Short mmCIF file of C-alpha atoms in Angstrom, two decimals:
data_model
loop_
_atom_site.label_atom_id
_atom_site.label_comp_id
_atom_site.label_asym_id
_atom_site.label_seq_id
_atom_site.Cartn_x
_atom_site.Cartn_y
_atom_site.Cartn_z
CA MET A 74 -16.76 -17.04 -0.01
CA SER A 75 -13.21 -17.66 -1.16
CA GLY A 76 -9.77 -16.43 -0.25
CA VAL A 77 -6.15 -16.55 -1.39
CA GLY A 78 -3.06 -17.38 0.66
CA VAL A 79 0.63 -17.56 -0.23
CA LEU A 80 2.56 -20.79 0.27
CA LEU A 81 6.12 -20.50 -1.03
CA PRO A 82 8.39 -19.11 -3.76
CA VAL A 83 8.63 -21.17 -6.91
CA LEU A 84 11.01 -20.82 -9.83
CA VAL A 85 8.47 -20.28 -12.59
CA PRO A 86 9.52 -17.20 -14.57
CA CYS A 87 6.78 -14.61 -15.08
CA VAL A 88 6.66 -11.28 -16.91
CA ILE A 89 5.67 -7.84 -15.68
CA VAL A 90 3.90 -6.22 -18.60
CA SER A 91 4.52 -2.62 -17.56
CA SER A 92 8.27 -2.96 -16.98
CA ARG A 93 11.14 -4.27 -19.05
CA LEU A 94 12.18 -7.16 -16.87
CA SER A 95 10.70 -10.33 -15.43
CA PRO A 96 10.63 -10.32 -11.59
CA GLY A 97 11.98 -13.86 -11.59
CA PRO A 98 10.46 -16.82 -9.70
CA ALA A 99 6.72 -16.79 -9.16
CA LEU A 100 5.00 -17.49 -5.85
CA LEU A 101 2.80 -20.49 -5.18
CA PHE A 102 -0.63 -19.46 -3.86
CA VAL A 103 -3.66 -21.41 -2.78
CA LYS A 104 -7.24 -20.40 -3.50
CA THR A 105 -9.51 -21.56 -0.70
CA SER A 106 -13.28 -21.76 -0.31
CA GLN A 107 -15.04 -21.39 3.03
CA GLY A 108 -15.57 -24.68 4.78
CA LYS A 109 -13.04 -26.55 2.67
CA GLU A 110 -9.69 -27.73 3.96
CA GLU A 111 -7.89 -27.85 0.64
CA GLY A 112 -7.85 -25.31 -2.14
CA ARG A 113 -6.50 -25.25 -5.66
CA ARG A 114 -2.93 -24.04 -5.94
CA PHE A 115 -1.58 -21.73 -8.60
CA TYR A 116 1.53 -19.76 -9.57
CA ALA A 117 1.37 -15.96 -9.78
CA CYS A 118 3.80 -13.06 -10.00
CA SER A 119 5.86 -12.42 -6.89
CA ALA A 120 6.08 -8.66 -7.43
CA CYS A 121 2.65 -7.63 -8.74
CA ARG A 122 -0.78 -7.90 -7.17
CA ASP A 123 -2.59 -6.58 -10.23
CA ARG A 124 -3.04 -8.69 -13.36
CA LYS A 125 -2.80 -5.51 -15.43
CA ASP A 126 0.84 -5.21 -14.42
CA CYS A 127 1.67 -8.89 -14.75
CA ASN A 128 -0.83 -11.29 -16.29
CA PHE A 129 1.14 -14.41 -15.40
CA PHE A 130 -1.11 -17.16 -14.01
CA GLN A 131 -0.67 -20.91 -14.02
CA TRP A 132 -2.44 -23.65 -12.07
CA GLU A 133 0.01 -25.93 -10.27
CA ASP A 134 -1.40 -29.02 -11.97
CA GLU A 135 -1.71 -27.35 -15.38
CA LYS A 136 0.20 -28.83 -18.32
CA VAL A 137 1.69 -25.94 -20.26
CA SER A 138 1.97 -26.42 -24.01
CA GLU A 139 5.27 -26.05 -25.84
CA THR A 140 3.76 -23.15 -27.81
CA ARG A 141 2.86 -21.26 -24.65
CA LEU A 142 6.27 -21.88 -23.11
CA ALA A 143 8.01 -20.68 -26.26
CA ALA A 144 5.86 -17.54 -26.35
CA ARG A 145 6.66 -16.81 -22.71
CA GLU A 146 10.39 -17.21 -23.26
CA GLU A 147 10.27 -15.08 -26.39
CA TYR A 148 8.48 -12.32 -24.51
CA ASN A 149 11.10 -12.42 -21.76
CA ARG A 150 13.93 -12.22 -24.27
CA ASN A 151 12.36 -9.22 -26.01
CA HIS A 152 11.80 -7.31 -22.79
CA GLN A 153 15.27 -7.39 -21.27
CA PRO A 154 17.05 -4.12 -20.35
CA SER A 155 18.92 -2.33 -23.14
CA PHE A 156 22.24 -2.84 -21.33
CA THR A 157 23.66 -5.30 -18.82
CA HIS A 158 24.95 -4.14 -15.43
CA ARG A 159 28.55 -4.45 -16.65
CA GLN A 160 27.75 -2.38 -19.75
CA ASN A 161 26.07 0.26 -17.58
CA VAL A 162 29.18 0.48 -15.40
CA ASP A 163 31.35 1.04 -18.48
CA ARG A 164 28.89 3.63 -19.80
CA TYR A 165 28.99 5.48 -16.48
CA LYS A 166 32.80 5.66 -16.60
CA ASN A 167 32.57 7.23 -20.06
CA PHE A 168 29.76 9.55 -18.97
CA VAL A 169 31.67 11.12 -16.06
CA LEU A 170 34.58 11.90 -18.41
CA LEU A 171 32.30 14.10 -20.55
CA PRO A 172 32.29 17.88 -20.05
CA LEU A 173 29.21 19.15 -18.22
CA SER A 174 27.69 20.50 -21.43
CA LYS A 175 27.57 16.99 -22.93
CA ARG A 176 26.03 15.19 -19.99
CA ARG A 177 22.39 14.40 -20.76
CA PHE A 178 19.75 12.23 -19.12
CA CYS A 179 16.69 11.01 -21.04
CA GLN A 180 13.66 11.43 -18.82
CA GLU A 181 11.46 9.26 -21.02
CA CYS A 182 13.88 6.30 -21.12
CA GLN A 183 15.34 7.04 -17.66
CA GLN A 184 18.79 6.59 -19.09
CA LEU A 185 22.15 8.38 -19.09
CA LEU A 186 22.96 9.33 -22.67
CA LEU A 187 26.30 9.33 -24.44
CA PRO A 188 26.72 11.85 -27.30
CA ALA A 189 26.41 9.13 -29.98
CA GLU A 190 22.88 8.35 -28.67
CA TRP A 191 21.49 11.88 -28.74
CA GLU A 192 19.97 11.54 -32.20
CA LYS A 193 18.04 8.41 -31.23
CA HIS A 194 16.46 10.30 -28.31
CA SER A 195 16.01 13.62 -30.10
CA ASP A 196 12.20 13.63 -29.71
CA HIS A 197 12.38 12.77 -25.99
CA GLN A 198 12.52 15.11 -23.03
CA PHE A 199 15.91 15.14 -21.35
CA LEU A 200 17.90 16.93 -18.68
CA CYS A 201 21.15 18.68 -19.57
CA ASP A 202 24.31 19.51 -17.64
CA ILE A 203 24.05 16.55 -15.25
CA SER A 204 26.33 17.41 -12.33
CA THR A 205 28.41 15.08 -10.18
CA ALA A 206 26.06 15.82 -7.27
CA GLN A 207 23.11 14.59 -9.34
CA LEU A 208 24.97 11.42 -10.27
CA LYS A 209 25.58 10.75 -6.59
CA SER A 210 21.84 11.17 -5.86
CA PRO A 211 20.18 8.96 -8.49
CA SER A 212 16.95 8.60 -6.45
CA GLN A 213 16.35 12.31 -7.11
CA LEU A 214 17.24 12.00 -10.78
CA LEU A 215 15.06 8.96 -11.51
CA TYR A 216 11.27 9.04 -11.47
CA PRO A 217 9.93 7.08 -8.45
CA LEU A 218 8.00 3.95 -9.43
CA GLU A 219 4.85 4.63 -7.44
CA ASN A 220 2.50 1.85 -8.56
CA LYS A 221 1.09 0.79 -5.16
CA LYS A 222 0.52 -2.78 -6.36
CA THR A 223 3.96 -3.25 -7.92
CA ASN A 224 6.89 -1.07 -6.88
CA ALA A 225 5.46 1.47 -4.39
CA GLN A 226 8.80 3.27 -4.47
CA TYR A 227 8.45 5.82 -1.71
CA LEU A 228 11.71 7.45 -0.70
CA PHE A 229 12.91 8.45 2.76
CA ALA A 230 12.71 12.13 3.58
CA GLY A 231 16.04 13.72 4.48
CA ARG A 232 15.08 13.83 8.17
CA SER A 233 14.47 10.09 8.42
CA CYS A 234 17.42 9.16 6.26
CA GLN A 235 19.84 11.24 8.33
CA PHE A 236 18.39 9.84 11.57
CA LEU A 237 18.86 6.26 10.37
CA LEU A 238 22.45 6.89 9.30
CA ASN A 239 23.33 8.65 12.57
CA LEU A 240 21.72 5.82 14.53
CA LEU A 241 23.64 3.16 12.62
CA ILE A 242 26.91 4.97 13.25
CA ASP A 243 26.14 5.48 16.95
CA LEU A 244 25.33 1.76 17.29
CA GLY A 245 28.72 0.89 15.82
CA PHE A 246 27.64 -0.60 12.48
CA ARG A 247 30.10 -0.16 9.61
CA ARG A 248 28.40 -2.24 6.89
CA VAL A 249 24.78 -1.79 5.85
CA LEU A 250 22.88 -4.25 3.66
CA SER A 251 20.36 -1.81 2.16
CA VAL A 252 17.41 -3.88 0.91
CA GLY A 253 15.03 -1.62 -1.00
CA THR A 254 16.45 1.56 0.60
CA PRO A 255 18.13 3.43 -2.28
CA ARG A 256 18.10 6.81 -0.57
CA LEU A 257 19.89 5.52 2.53
CA HIS A 258 22.40 3.76 0.28
CA GLU A 259 23.16 6.88 -1.72
CA MET A 260 23.53 8.98 1.43
CA ILE A 261 26.09 6.49 2.75
CA GLN A 262 27.90 6.39 -0.60
CA SER A 263 27.93 10.18 -0.94
CA LYS A 264 29.11 10.90 2.61
CA ALA A 265 31.74 8.15 2.41
CA SER A 266 33.36 9.87 -0.56
CA GLN A 267 33.07 13.40 0.80
CA GLU A 268 33.53 13.05 4.56
CA ASP A 269 35.72 9.97 4.90
CA LEU A 270 32.78 8.07 6.43
CA SER A 271 33.77 4.60 7.59
CA VAL A 272 30.35 3.06 6.79
CA ARG A 273 29.81 1.07 3.57
CA SER A 274 26.59 -0.08 1.94
CA LEU A 275 25.45 -2.71 -0.57
CA LEU A 276 22.09 -1.96 -2.23
CA LEU A 277 19.75 -4.84 -3.10
CA ASP A 278 16.84 -3.51 -5.15
CA ILE A 279 14.43 -4.60 -7.88
CA ASP A 280 14.87 -1.28 -9.73
CA PHE A 281 17.49 -2.10 -12.36
CA ARG A 282 17.87 1.59 -13.27
CA TYR A 283 20.29 1.93 -10.35
CA SER A 284 22.79 -0.25 -12.21
CA GLN A 285 23.59 2.89 -14.26
CA PHE A 286 25.09 4.54 -11.19
CA TYR A 287 26.64 1.76 -9.09
CA THR A 288 29.21 -0.96 -9.69
CA GLU A 289 28.50 -4.66 -9.19
CA ASP A 290 30.09 -4.38 -5.72
CA GLU A 291 27.66 -1.59 -4.76
CA PHE A 292 24.36 -2.78 -6.26
CA CYS A 293 22.70 -6.16 -6.84
CA HIS A 294 19.49 -6.49 -8.81
CA TYR A 295 17.28 -8.33 -6.32
CA ASN A 296 13.62 -9.24 -5.75
CA MET A 297 12.88 -9.26 -2.02
CA PHE A 298 9.61 -11.17 -2.51
CA ASN A 299 11.29 -14.35 -3.74
CA HIS A 300 14.97 -13.90 -2.74
CA HIS A 301 15.97 -13.84 -6.40
CA PHE A 302 19.34 -12.43 -7.49
CA PHE A 303 18.95 -11.51 -11.16
CA GLY A 304 22.72 -11.57 -11.57
CA GLY A 305 22.81 -15.25 -10.65
CA GLU A 306 25.54 -16.85 -8.59
CA ALA A 307 27.96 -13.94 -9.15
CA ALA A 308 25.53 -11.48 -7.52
CA ARG A 309 24.78 -13.93 -4.71
CA GLU A 310 28.52 -14.26 -4.03
CA THR A 311 28.86 -10.46 -4.01
CA CYS A 312 26.24 -10.32 -1.26
CA LYS A 313 27.88 -13.15 0.69
CA LYS A 314 31.29 -11.51 0.44
CA PHE A 315 29.87 -8.22 1.74
CA LEU A 316 28.22 -9.98 4.69
CA HIS A 317 31.26 -12.10 5.54
CA GLU A 318 33.98 -9.46 5.45
CA GLU A 319 35.71 -9.24 8.79
CA ASN A 320 37.95 -6.50 10.22
CA ASP A 321 35.57 -6.46 13.23
CA GLU A 322 33.04 -4.44 11.20
CA ARG A 323 29.49 -4.90 12.46
CA VAL A 324 26.84 -5.45 9.78
CA ILE A 325 23.09 -4.72 9.79
CA MET A 326 20.27 -5.19 7.30
CA VAL A 327 17.96 -2.20 6.73
CA THR A 328 14.88 -2.84 4.61
CA ASP A 329 11.91 -0.73 3.52
CA PRO A 330 9.58 -3.04 1.55
CA PRO A 331 6.46 -1.96 -0.38
CA PHE A 332 3.69 -1.74 2.21
CA GLY A 333 1.31 -3.80 0.09
CA GLY A 334 3.75 -6.70 -0.06
CA LEU A 335 3.05 -10.10 1.43
CA VAL A 336 4.68 -10.31 4.87
CA GLU A 337 5.07 -14.10 4.50
CA ALA A 338 7.10 -13.76 1.31
CA LEU A 339 9.20 -10.89 2.66
CA ALA A 340 9.97 -12.73 5.90
CA SER A 341 11.05 -15.80 3.93
CA SER A 342 13.54 -13.74 1.91
CA PHE A 343 14.88 -11.85 4.91
CA LYS A 344 15.49 -15.10 6.78
CA LYS A 345 17.50 -16.36 3.82
CA LEU A 346 19.60 -13.20 3.79
CA MET A 347 20.13 -13.64 7.53
CA ALA A 348 21.17 -17.24 6.92
CA MET A 349 23.80 -16.06 4.43
CA TRP A 350 25.30 -13.94 7.22
CA LYS A 351 24.86 -16.61 9.89
CA GLU A 352 27.18 -18.99 8.05
CA THR A 353 30.02 -17.34 9.94
CA GLU A 354 28.14 -15.88 12.93
CA LYS A 355 26.37 -17.45 15.91
CA GLU A 356 23.91 -14.65 16.68
CA GLU A 357 20.91 -13.39 14.70
CA MET A 358 21.78 -10.77 12.11
CA PRO A 359 20.81 -7.27 13.33
CA MET A 360 17.97 -5.81 11.30
CA PHE A 361 15.75 -2.75 10.84
CA TRP A 362 12.49 -3.60 9.09
CA ILE A 363 10.65 -0.37 8.24
CA PHE A 364 6.91 -0.99 7.91
CA PRO A 365 3.53 0.40 9.09
CA TYR A 366 2.70 -0.26 12.75
CA PHE A 367 -0.54 -2.09 11.91
CA PHE A 368 1.55 -4.98 10.54
CA GLU A 369 3.17 -5.52 13.94
CA SER A 370 1.39 -8.81 14.71
CA ARG A 371 2.23 -10.23 11.28
CA ILE A 372 5.93 -9.35 11.63
CA LEU A 373 6.07 -10.83 15.13
CA ASP A 374 4.57 -14.05 13.80
CA PHE A 375 7.77 -14.57 11.81
CA PHE A 376 10.26 -12.67 13.99
CA PRO A 377 9.17 -13.02 17.65
CA SER A 378 12.35 -11.33 18.87
CA PHE A 379 11.47 -8.07 17.10
CA SER A 380 10.04 -4.99 18.80
CA MET A 381 8.59 -1.80 17.36
CA MET A 382 10.10 1.62 17.93
CA ASP A 383 7.99 4.79 18.20
CA TYR A 384 9.99 6.76 15.63
CA GLN A 385 7.82 8.01 12.74
CA VAL A 386 9.53 7.39 9.38
CA ASP A 387 8.46 9.91 6.73
CA TYR A 388 8.77 10.05 2.95
CA ASP A 389 9.40 12.78 0.41
CA ASN A 390 6.98 11.56 -2.25
CA HIS A 391 4.09 10.33 -0.11
CA ALA A 392 1.26 12.79 0.53
CA LEU A 393 0.27 11.37 3.93
CA TYR A 394 3.35 9.75 5.43
CA LYS A 395 4.82 12.94 6.85
CA HIS A 396 6.37 13.75 10.22
CA GLY A 397 4.76 16.25 12.55
CA LYS A 398 1.14 15.53 11.70
CA THR A 399 -1.24 14.18 14.34
CA GLY A 400 -3.83 11.44 14.60
CA ARG A 401 -4.65 9.69 11.36
CA ARG A 402 -2.62 12.21 9.37
CA GLN A 403 0.71 11.21 10.85
CA SER A 404 3.02 8.66 9.31
CA PRO A 405 2.15 5.13 10.47
CA VAL A 406 5.57 3.80 9.44
CA ARG A 407 7.80 2.53 12.22
CA ILE A 408 11.10 0.68 12.74
CA PHE A 409 10.94 -2.99 13.76
CA THR A 410 14.20 -4.39 15.08
CA ASN A 411 15.76 -7.34 16.88
CA LEU A 412 18.15 -5.02 18.73
CA ALA A 413 17.46 -4.28 22.39
CA PRO A 414 14.97 -1.35 22.54
CA SER A 415 17.12 0.38 25.15
CA MET A 416 19.87 0.75 22.54
CA ILE A 417 17.69 2.78 20.15
CA VAL A 418 17.97 6.43 21.20
CA LEU A 419 15.17 8.53 19.68
CA PRO A 420 15.53 12.34 19.40
CA GLU A 421 14.02 14.17 22.39
CA GLU A 422 13.70 17.37 20.33
CA GLU A 423 11.13 15.53 18.18
CA GLY A 424 8.95 14.63 21.16
CA HIS A 425 10.44 11.40 22.46
CA ARG A 426 11.18 10.49 26.08
CA PHE A 427 12.79 7.56 27.83
CA CYS A 428 10.46 5.28 29.83
CA SER A 429 12.47 3.91 32.75
CA VAL A 430 9.99 1.06 33.28
CA CYS A 431 9.89 -0.14 29.66
CA GLN A 432 13.58 0.73 29.21
CA ARG A 433 13.00 2.28 25.79
CA TYR A 434 12.33 5.60 24.12
CA VAL A 435 8.68 6.33 23.33
CA SER A 436 6.72 9.25 21.89
CA SER A 437 5.65 11.87 24.43
CA GLY A 438 1.97 10.96 24.03
CA ASN A 439 2.63 7.28 24.66
CA GLN A 440 1.87 7.06 28.38
CA HIS A 441 2.79 4.05 30.48
CA CYS A 442 -0.17 1.86 31.44
CA GLU A 443 0.20 0.47 34.96
CA ILE A 444 -2.21 -2.39 34.25
CA CYS A 445 -0.54 -3.54 31.01
CA ASN A 446 2.86 -2.57 32.46
CA SER A 447 3.83 -1.15 29.09
CA CYS A 448 3.73 1.98 26.95
CA THR A 449 0.96 0.69 24.72
CA SER A 450 0.24 3.37 22.11
CA LYS A 451 1.06 2.51 18.51
CA ASP A 452 0.17 5.79 16.80
CA GLY A 453 1.57 8.43 19.17
CA ARG A 454 -1.76 9.25 20.85
CA ARG A 455 -2.51 8.37 24.47
CA TRP A 456 -4.44 5.08 24.47
CA LYS A 457 -6.91 4.03 27.19
CA HIS A 458 -7.20 0.75 29.03
CA CYS A 459 -10.31 -1.38 28.58
CA VAL A 460 -10.91 -3.67 31.56
CA LEU A 461 -13.20 -5.97 29.56
CA CYS A 462 -10.76 -6.36 26.65
CA LYS A 463 -7.84 -6.53 29.10
CA LYS A 464 -5.72 -4.28 26.93
CA CYS A 465 -5.26 -0.67 25.87
CA VAL A 466 -7.16 0.59 22.83
CA LYS A 467 -7.30 3.70 20.69
CA PRO A 468 -8.89 6.76 22.36
CA SER A 469 -11.64 6.86 19.73
CA TRP A 470 -12.74 3.26 20.45
CA PHE A 471 -15.50 2.15 22.82
CA HIS A 472 -16.42 -1.27 24.12
CA CYS A 473 -19.31 -2.89 22.29
CA ASN A 474 -21.10 -5.58 24.29
CA ASN A 475 -22.59 -7.10 21.15
CA CYS A 476 -19.21 -7.51 19.45
CA ASN A 477 -17.52 -8.21 22.80
CA CYS A 478 -14.59 -5.98 21.87
CA CYS A 479 -13.61 -2.33 21.51
CA THR A 480 -14.27 -0.63 18.20
CA LEU A 481 -15.42 2.69 16.73
CA GLN A 482 -18.63 4.05 18.22
CA LYS A 483 -20.30 4.10 14.82
CA HIS A 484 -19.98 0.58 13.45
CA SER A 485 -22.04 -2.38 12.33
CA CYS A 486 -22.13 -5.08 14.95
CA GLU A 487 -20.98 -8.43 13.62
CA LYS A 488 -22.25 -11.83 14.65
CA THR A 489 -20.24 -13.23 17.51
CA ASP A 490 -20.51 -16.77 16.15
CA VAL A 491 -18.42 -16.04 13.04
CA GLY A 492 -15.33 -18.23 13.30
CA CYS A 493 -12.55 -19.72 11.18
CA PHE A 494 -12.87 -19.38 7.41
CA VAL A 495 -12.02 -23.07 6.95
CA CYS A 496 -13.67 -24.97 9.82
CA GLY A 497 -16.11 -22.36 11.11
CA LYS A 498 -14.98 -22.71 14.74
CA ALA A 499 -14.30 -19.68 16.91
CA GLY A 500 -10.99 -18.82 18.52
CA HIS A 501 -8.65 -18.83 15.54
CA LYS A 502 -8.28 -17.63 11.94
CA ARG A 503 -7.83 -19.60 8.73
CA SER A 504 -4.02 -19.24 8.81
CA ALA A 505 -3.92 -21.00 12.21
CA CYS A 506 -6.57 -23.62 11.53
CA PRO A 507 -5.36 -27.05 12.72
CA ARG A 508 -7.26 -28.74 9.89
CA LEU A 509 -5.46 -26.61 7.29
CA SER A 510 -2.02 -27.18 8.81
CA ARG A 511 -2.28 -30.92 8.16
CA THR A 512 -2.66 -30.38 4.43
CA ARG A 513 -0.19 -27.54 4.00
CA THR A 514 2.98 -27.97 1.94
CA ARG A 515 6.09 -28.65 4.03
CA LYS A 516 8.08 -25.56 4.92
CA GLY A 517 11.14 -25.15 2.75
CA ASP A 518 9.78 -27.16 -0.18
CA LEU A 519 10.61 -25.30 -3.36
CA LEU A 520 9.83 -26.14 -6.94
CA ARG A 521 11.76 -25.26 -10.04
CA HIS A 522 10.36 -24.73 -13.49
CA ASP A 523 12.44 -25.86 -16.45
CA PRO A 524 11.52 -23.70 -19.48
CA ALA A 525 13.08 -26.27 -21.79
CA ASP A 526 10.44 -28.94 -21.21
CA GLY A 527 7.86 -27.27 -18.98
CA SER A 528 8.47 -29.65 -16.07
CA VAL A 529 8.28 -28.63 -12.43
CA PHE A 530 10.47 -30.48 -9.94
CA PRO A 531 11.86 -30.06 -6.38
CA PHE A 532 15.24 -28.42 -5.90
CA GLN A 533 17.42 -27.24 -3.03
CA ASP A 534 17.75 -23.45 -2.81
CA ASN A 535 21.02 -22.22 -1.35
#
């Protein structure tokens, strides 16, 4: 048996075949075999998990030929966006000056069209009479990028988006770093212009199409899997400036990553964004990480101060992640935060109540367990306590003496002597194996790839 684990982000440019832009630095992975401490390390795309979407692959110790490097650079040059962010801003200014009858949007190219470009797109499908309201809601104008292994661009439903905005306002935040949350960003932008809202937002997103609708002070092209600002130092400074502005305005990061993304890579990027803010602050940057509840243990591995709220986040363009459903049909997406749980007020009209013992709002079906001394349910149903497991489990689970744990009644019993993937011993997993930790690359070590000569060398990321 073999497995793959992620180590760290590395500046080796790769190319996504199905899009028009490289996702920037690759990630360094290690391929391990059972029973072996060390595995062979390789570079792969940070944004794609499917080779069909990005076929970039390079062994760490591989010597890349000049011909291959040149071909890679040529491909990158030929697959850049049609316009830069600055050009898109200028185009937008010209577009809004057009009468309604001359405002067109090419659905095939996902691009705002100026009259001089109509002929070039004459055989494409396009929308006419693009209103100001549509321009202020680009997430509804653009097609969602729904490839589960690449973008997974699921968009907040109006209910969840409005709840998040109201919560942020009630908590006193006036600046929102929106990382991969375009619908929340556009709601803030729209309400700020219409209702004199005092909240401002900066959107960091890998979808460059949003550069058609927002200025460089409102949108930064960003890959959250490798903390890469495509706009270089200028974009990084824009983010720093937004985080460091004073006037006693509280700032929070709200992020909604693709659910198939590597938690290790995401956590690394979020910590770097937090560090940008912490340059002038002593406390930890407030954060909402929106993710499925079954990733709770992975998130807590990297952010022990976080806790999970019971609020169900739902999405417009996801068939299953909807509010109001029960059991397995309900949305599993929750809010993880480093704010005190008692501060997060959840709507009682949607079935939440305040637990005076836990000092937090929970779903009505989440009953307090006297033995665990906690409201233990993760999915909204009432869980039951297992004395043998010494914890609460799902109501559909039963204790299996062969497996020595609770599981579904209909299951295949596994051998109890199966242990660590690396050393074979029981009590821990491969990621926590003491033998593996001795051979692992030092935390913080980054490598940079120089396309000029193909060399890879250490560098300090700031």
